[in-house]
XYZ file of C-alpha atoms in Angstrom:
85
model
C 93.300 170.773 98.694
C 91.265 168.110 100.461
C 92.757 164.913 101.815
C 91.393 161.498 100.944
C 92.689 158.064 101.844
C 94.061 155.943 99.034
C 91.524 153.220 99.860
C 88.640 155.691 99.494
C 90.113 157.106 96.293
C 90.325 153.585 94.833
C 86.669 152.933 95.698
C 85.689 156.195 94.014
C 87.591 155.241 90.859
C 85.892 151.843 90.824
C 82.556 153.656 91.126
C 83.457 155.923 88.201
C 84.115 152.824 86.098
C 80.768 151.340 87.121
C 79.083 154.601 86.097
C 80.776 154.529 82.697
C 82.862 157.612 83.453
C 85.894 155.885 82.011
C 88.009 158.869 80.960
C 87.769 160.241 84.493
C 88.664 156.865 85.986
C 91.679 156.594 83.691
C 92.850 160.107 84.570
C 92.505 159.504 88.316
C 94.250 156.135 88.083
C 97.147 157.666 86.188
C 97.363 160.401 88.815
C 97.632 157.853 91.617
C 100.291 155.928 89.697
C 102.316 159.123 89.278
C 102.535 159.270 93.079
C 102.479 155.532 93.875
C 103.973 153.753 90.828
C 103.841 150.302 92.424
C 100.223 150.336 93.595
C 98.869 147.120 92.039
C 95.190 147.806 92.761
C 95.399 151.061 90.802
C 96.928 149.219 87.851
C 94.067 146.723 88.022
C 91.499 149.532 87.920
C 93.339 151.278 85.109
C 93.313 148.057 83.099
C 89.625 147.588 83.822
C 88.850 151.148 82.686
C 90.874 150.692 79.499
C 89.112 147.415 78.767
C 85.667 148.883 79.369
C 86.657 151.828 77.151
C 87.624 149.433 74.307
C 91.284 150.375 74.629
C 92.259 146.728 74.452
C 95.936 147.257 73.687
C 96.352 149.551 76.698
C 94.367 147.123 78.868
C 96.547 144.197 77.787
C 99.700 146.172 78.622
C 98.427 147.092 82.075
C 97.203 143.578 82.896
C 100.568 142.189 81.775
C 102.233 144.524 84.274
C 99.900 143.321 87.025
C 100.572 139.682 86.196
C 104.314 140.350 86.092
C 104.167 141.931 89.536
C 101.977 139.177 90.972
C 102.861 136.091 88.906
C 101.197 133.545 91.184
C 97.844 135.278 90.987
C 95.324 134.065 88.458
C 93.670 136.685 86.257
C 90.254 135.974 87.785
C 91.614 136.649 91.251
C 93.081 139.955 90.108
C 89.964 141.161 88.348
C 86.951 138.909 88.866
C 84.466 141.525 87.703
C 85.813 141.818 84.152
C 84.076 139.652 81.612
C 85.517 139.759 78.079
C 82.936 140.461 75.425
């Protein structure tokens, strides 16, 4: 088993989303959250992947969790690269 830093893993997941490999990004995000259930950046990426994958209900649930964890943060600060369609 190879070792990878969490920061690098997050960048790779973000790249998967950019490439449209959304199911993979979702699976990797869920894996990270199984090990680090409070990692906000992973929740943000999971929400982004759900949104890009038209899983709006799942995306809304995840973004609500992020906003609950970081209530003083505006949505655009949490995920500036998501533009609703």
